[in-house]
Short mmCIF file of C-alpha atoms in Angstrom, two decimals:
data_model
loop_
_atom_site.label_atom_id
_atom_site.label_comp_id
_atom_site.label_asym_id
_atom_site.label_seq_id
_atom_site.Cartn_x
_atom_site.Cartn_y
_atom_site.Cartn_z
CA MET E 1 -100.90 177.68 13.16
CA GLU E 2 -101.14 176.86 9.45
CA GLN E 3 -103.28 173.81 10.22
CA TYR E 4 -105.50 175.88 12.52
CA ILE E 5 -106.08 178.35 9.68
CA LYS E 6 -106.98 175.54 7.27
CA ASP E 7 -109.36 173.95 9.77
CA CYS E 8 -110.97 177.30 10.60
CA SER E 9 -111.51 178.05 6.92
CA ILE E 10 -113.64 174.91 6.66
CA ILE E 11 -115.41 175.50 9.96
CA SER E 12 -116.25 179.09 9.01
CA TYR E 13 -117.74 177.78 5.76
CA LEU E 14 -119.86 175.17 7.55
CA ALA E 15 -121.56 177.88 9.61
CA TYR E 16 -123.41 178.82 6.41
CA ASP E 17 -124.81 175.31 5.94
CA ASN E 18 -128.60 175.46 6.37
CA LEU E 19 -128.56 171.76 7.22
CA TRP E 20 -126.77 172.40 10.48
CA LYS E 21 -129.40 171.83 13.12
CA SER E 22 -129.10 171.08 16.80
CA SER E 23 -128.93 167.31 16.27
CA LYS E 24 -126.70 167.26 13.17
CA LYS E 25 -123.22 165.77 13.26
CA LEU E 26 -120.51 165.91 10.63
CA SER E 27 -122.11 164.19 7.65
CA ASP E 28 -120.40 161.16 6.13
CA LYS E 29 -121.62 162.43 2.74
CA ASP E 30 -120.06 165.86 3.09
CA ASP E 31 -116.48 166.23 1.80
CA TYR E 32 -115.72 169.07 4.19
CA GLY E 33 -117.27 167.15 7.07
CA ASN E 34 -115.18 164.11 6.23
CA LEU E 35 -112.03 166.22 6.09
CA LEU E 36 -112.72 167.65 9.53
CA LYS E 37 -113.50 164.21 10.93
CA GLU E 38 -110.20 162.92 9.60
CA GLN E 39 -108.47 165.77 11.41
CA GLY E 40 -110.19 164.77 14.66
CA TRP E 41 -112.94 167.44 14.79
CA ARG E 42 -116.48 166.79 16.00
CA TYR E 43 -119.63 168.92 16.24
CA TYR E 44 -120.04 170.24 19.80
CA ILE E 45 -123.06 172.55 20.03
CA ASP E 46 -124.77 175.36 18.11
CA SER E 47 -126.86 178.42 18.84
CA LEU E 48 -130.07 176.76 17.62
CA LYS E 49 -129.76 174.08 20.27
CA LEU E 50 -129.29 176.78 22.89
CA LYS E 51 -132.14 178.85 21.39
CA ILE E 52 -129.92 181.87 20.91
CA GLY E 53 -130.20 184.39 18.09
CA ASP E 54 -132.40 182.56 15.59
CA ASN E 55 -134.94 185.38 15.38
CA GLU E 56 -132.12 187.91 15.17
CA GLY E 57 -130.39 186.36 12.17
CA TYR E 58 -127.44 185.11 14.21
CA TYR E 59 -126.05 181.60 13.96
CA GLY E 60 -123.00 180.13 15.64
CA VAL E 61 -121.67 176.59 15.82
CA ALA E 62 -118.86 175.14 17.93
CA PHE E 63 -116.58 172.22 17.03
CA ILE E 64 -114.38 170.27 19.42
CA HIS E 65 -111.02 168.53 19.04
CA ARG E 66 -110.63 166.52 22.22
CA ASN E 67 -107.06 165.37 21.64
CA LYS E 68 -105.85 168.93 21.12
CA LYS E 69 -108.16 170.30 23.85
CA LEU E 70 -109.41 172.85 21.37
CA ILE E 71 -112.79 174.44 20.67
CA VAL E 72 -113.53 176.50 17.55
CA ILE E 73 -116.58 178.77 17.63
CA SER E 74 -117.72 179.73 14.13
CA HIS E 75 -119.94 182.79 13.62
CA ARG E 76 -121.97 182.86 10.41
CA GLY E 77 -121.69 185.76 7.99
CA THR E 78 -124.43 187.57 6.08
CA VAL E 79 -127.19 185.33 4.66
CA GLY E 80 -130.01 187.72 3.76
CA HIS E 81 -131.67 188.31 7.13
CA ALA E 82 -132.59 191.94 7.83
CA GLU E 83 -130.58 191.91 11.07
CA ASN E 84 -127.53 190.75 9.10
CA TYR E 85 -127.82 193.82 6.90
CA ARG E 86 -128.22 195.97 9.98
CA ALA E 87 -124.97 194.53 11.36
CA ASP E 88 -123.24 195.13 8.03
CA ILE E 89 -124.36 198.77 8.08
CA GLU E 90 -123.19 199.20 11.67
CA LEU E 91 -119.77 197.83 10.75
CA SER E 92 -119.61 200.13 7.71
CA GLN E 93 -120.27 203.00 10.14
CA ARG E 94 -117.38 201.70 12.26
CA THR E 95 -119.56 200.95 15.26
CA ILE E 96 -120.04 197.79 17.31
CA PRO E 97 -122.83 195.77 15.65
CA TYR E 98 -125.71 194.86 17.94
CA MET E 99 -125.35 191.25 16.76
CA PHE E 100 -122.00 191.08 18.56
CA TYR E 101 -123.81 190.85 21.89
CA THR E 102 -125.75 187.82 20.66
CA ALA E 103 -122.49 186.24 19.48
CA LEU E 104 -121.01 186.97 22.89
CA ILE E 105 -123.90 185.24 24.66
CA PHE E 106 -123.44 182.12 22.53
CA SER E 107 -119.68 182.17 23.11
CA SER E 108 -120.18 182.49 26.86
CA LYS E 109 -122.52 179.48 26.84
CA VAL E 110 -119.87 177.45 25.02
CA HIS E 111 -117.26 178.55 27.57
CA HIS E 112 -119.48 177.50 30.46
CA LYS E 113 -120.34 174.17 28.85
CA ILE E 114 -116.74 173.15 28.27
CA ALA E 115 -115.72 174.37 31.73
CA LYS E 116 -118.47 172.30 33.32
CA GLU E 117 -117.90 169.11 31.33
CA GLN E 118 -114.13 169.01 30.91
CA GLU E 119 -110.96 169.59 32.85
CA LYS E 120 -109.13 172.90 32.61
CA GLY E 121 -106.66 173.86 29.90
CA TRP E 122 -108.90 174.13 26.84
CA GLN E 123 -108.22 176.76 24.18
CA ILE E 124 -111.01 178.53 22.31
CA ILE E 125 -110.62 180.00 18.82
CA HIS E 126 -113.21 182.27 17.22
CA THR E 127 -113.61 182.15 13.46
CA GLY E 128 -115.97 183.36 10.74
CA HIS E 129 -116.23 184.74 7.23
CA SER E 130 -117.16 188.35 6.36
CA LEU E 131 -119.61 189.60 9.03
CA GLY E 132 -118.92 186.40 10.96
CA GLY E 133 -115.22 187.17 10.93
CA SER E 134 -115.82 190.57 12.48
CA LEU E 135 -118.01 189.00 15.18
CA ALA E 136 -115.23 186.49 15.84
CA ILE E 137 -112.66 189.26 16.23
CA LEU E 138 -114.85 191.27 18.59
CA CYS E 139 -115.53 188.20 20.74
CA ALA E 140 -111.80 187.50 20.94
CA ALA E 141 -111.09 191.16 21.77
CA TYR E 142 -113.65 191.04 24.57
CA ALA E 143 -111.64 188.18 26.12
CA TYR E 144 -108.30 189.92 25.54
CA ASN E 145 -106.99 189.18 29.04
CA TYR E 146 -107.83 185.46 28.83
CA PRO E 147 -105.11 184.06 26.53
CA ARG E 148 -106.85 180.71 26.00
CA ALA E 149 -110.00 182.41 24.69
CA SER E 150 -108.70 185.40 22.76
CA LEU E 151 -107.52 184.03 19.40
CA ALA E 152 -109.52 184.91 16.28
CA ILE E 153 -108.96 183.70 12.72
CA ALA E 154 -111.20 185.64 10.33
CA PHE E 155 -111.72 185.37 6.57
CA ASP E 156 -112.31 188.36 4.25
CA ASN E 157 -113.85 190.30 7.09
CA PRO E 158 -114.56 194.02 7.41
CA GLY E 159 -111.91 195.94 9.31
CA THR E 160 -112.83 196.39 12.97
CA LYS E 161 -110.21 198.71 14.44
CA THR E 162 -112.63 201.47 15.47
CA ALA E 163 -115.19 199.00 16.84
CA ILE E 164 -112.47 197.20 18.83
CA GLN E 165 -111.27 200.48 20.30
CA SER E 166 -114.83 201.36 21.34
CA LEU E 167 -115.28 197.92 22.89
CA LEU E 168 -112.00 198.10 24.80
CA GLN E 169 -112.87 201.59 26.02
CA THR E 170 -116.12 200.25 27.44
CA ILE E 171 -114.42 197.25 29.07
CA THR E 172 -111.29 198.85 30.47
CA GLN E 173 -112.14 202.55 30.86
CA SER E 174 -108.51 203.13 29.84
CA ASP E 175 -107.01 206.08 28.02
CA GLU E 176 -106.48 206.12 24.27
CA GLU E 177 -102.79 205.19 24.45
CA GLU E 178 -103.41 202.11 26.61
CA ILE E 179 -106.30 200.99 24.41
CA GLU E 180 -104.08 201.31 21.34
CA GLN E 181 -101.47 199.12 23.05
CA ILE E 182 -104.02 196.45 23.99
CA ALA E 183 -105.38 196.44 20.44
CA GLU E 184 -101.90 196.05 18.95
CA ASN E 185 -101.29 192.97 21.11
CA LEU E 186 -104.53 191.16 20.27
CA ASN E 187 -104.08 187.66 18.86
CA ILE E 188 -105.98 188.14 15.60
CA ILE E 189 -105.33 186.81 12.10
CA ASN E 190 -107.14 188.45 9.18
CA CYS E 191 -107.09 186.22 6.09
CA LEU E 192 -107.92 188.59 3.23
CA THR E 193 -108.42 188.34 -0.51
CA THR E 194 -107.70 191.29 -2.81
CA PRO E 195 -109.05 194.61 -1.45
CA ASN E 196 -112.81 194.98 -1.86
CA ILE E 197 -115.71 196.97 -0.46
CA ILE E 198 -116.09 194.53 2.45
CA ASN E 199 -112.55 194.01 3.70
CA THR E 200 -111.60 197.69 3.41
CA THR E 201 -114.47 199.01 5.56
CA ASP E 202 -112.03 200.00 8.31
CA GLN E 203 -108.45 199.28 9.29
CA HIS E 204 -107.61 195.79 10.51
CA VAL E 205 -106.12 194.91 13.88
CA GLY E 206 -103.64 192.06 14.18
CA ARG E 207 -101.81 190.04 11.54
CA ILE E 208 -102.90 190.18 7.89
CA LEU E 209 -102.50 187.05 5.80
CA GLN E 210 -103.02 187.72 2.09
CA LEU E 211 -104.99 184.98 0.36
CA PRO E 212 -104.52 184.16 -3.35
#
C-alpha cells in the first residue's frame, strides 16, 4: 500500500499538468513521468480525449500498470475555473458537488474501456489532490459494493463525510445506522498535512495518514 500511495501522489500531481492532452504520453523529459515509467505506469486515457467535462472545469486522467492489473484514475483539483470554485463552495456547504457527476461519467468510461479491452480482474484506484481528492472519494464511495473499484487515496482533501452519507442515502435508500456502517467500511485513505481551511471543511471518512 505504501508504494500505491507514493505512485498516487505523483499521479494526482500530474492531473494538474496543462500539457496533458489526449495524445500525450509520459514525457521522457519529465522527472515525475520518468519515475512513473520506471515503476511500470503508462498513460491510458483522459477526459479530454473522451470530450468529457472540459467546459465544466473538470479534468481526469487514467494511468495503467499492466503487470499489476491496476488502473489509477486521477481527478484534478481546483485550477481557477468558475465551476471549480462552485464545487469548492458546495463541498464547504457539505453537499455533493455537481462536478462529482462529471467525474463519475469519466470514471464509468474508464471502467467500460478496460472491461472491453482486457480480461477480468483489474483493480481501479481513484486519487486526487484537494477538490480532486474529494471527487476521488465520492467516486469510490459510489462503487462501495464493487471491491475492485472502491479504493480512494486522496491528498489534503476537504472532508466529505456528510456528502458521502447523502450519496449513500440516494444509492441505497437505507436508514441512517446502515449508511453509517457502510461509510465506516469504505476503503479510503486521506493523506493530510497540518489542519487548514481546506482539509477541515468536514469530517473525514476512512483512514487518515498524517503527512509531514
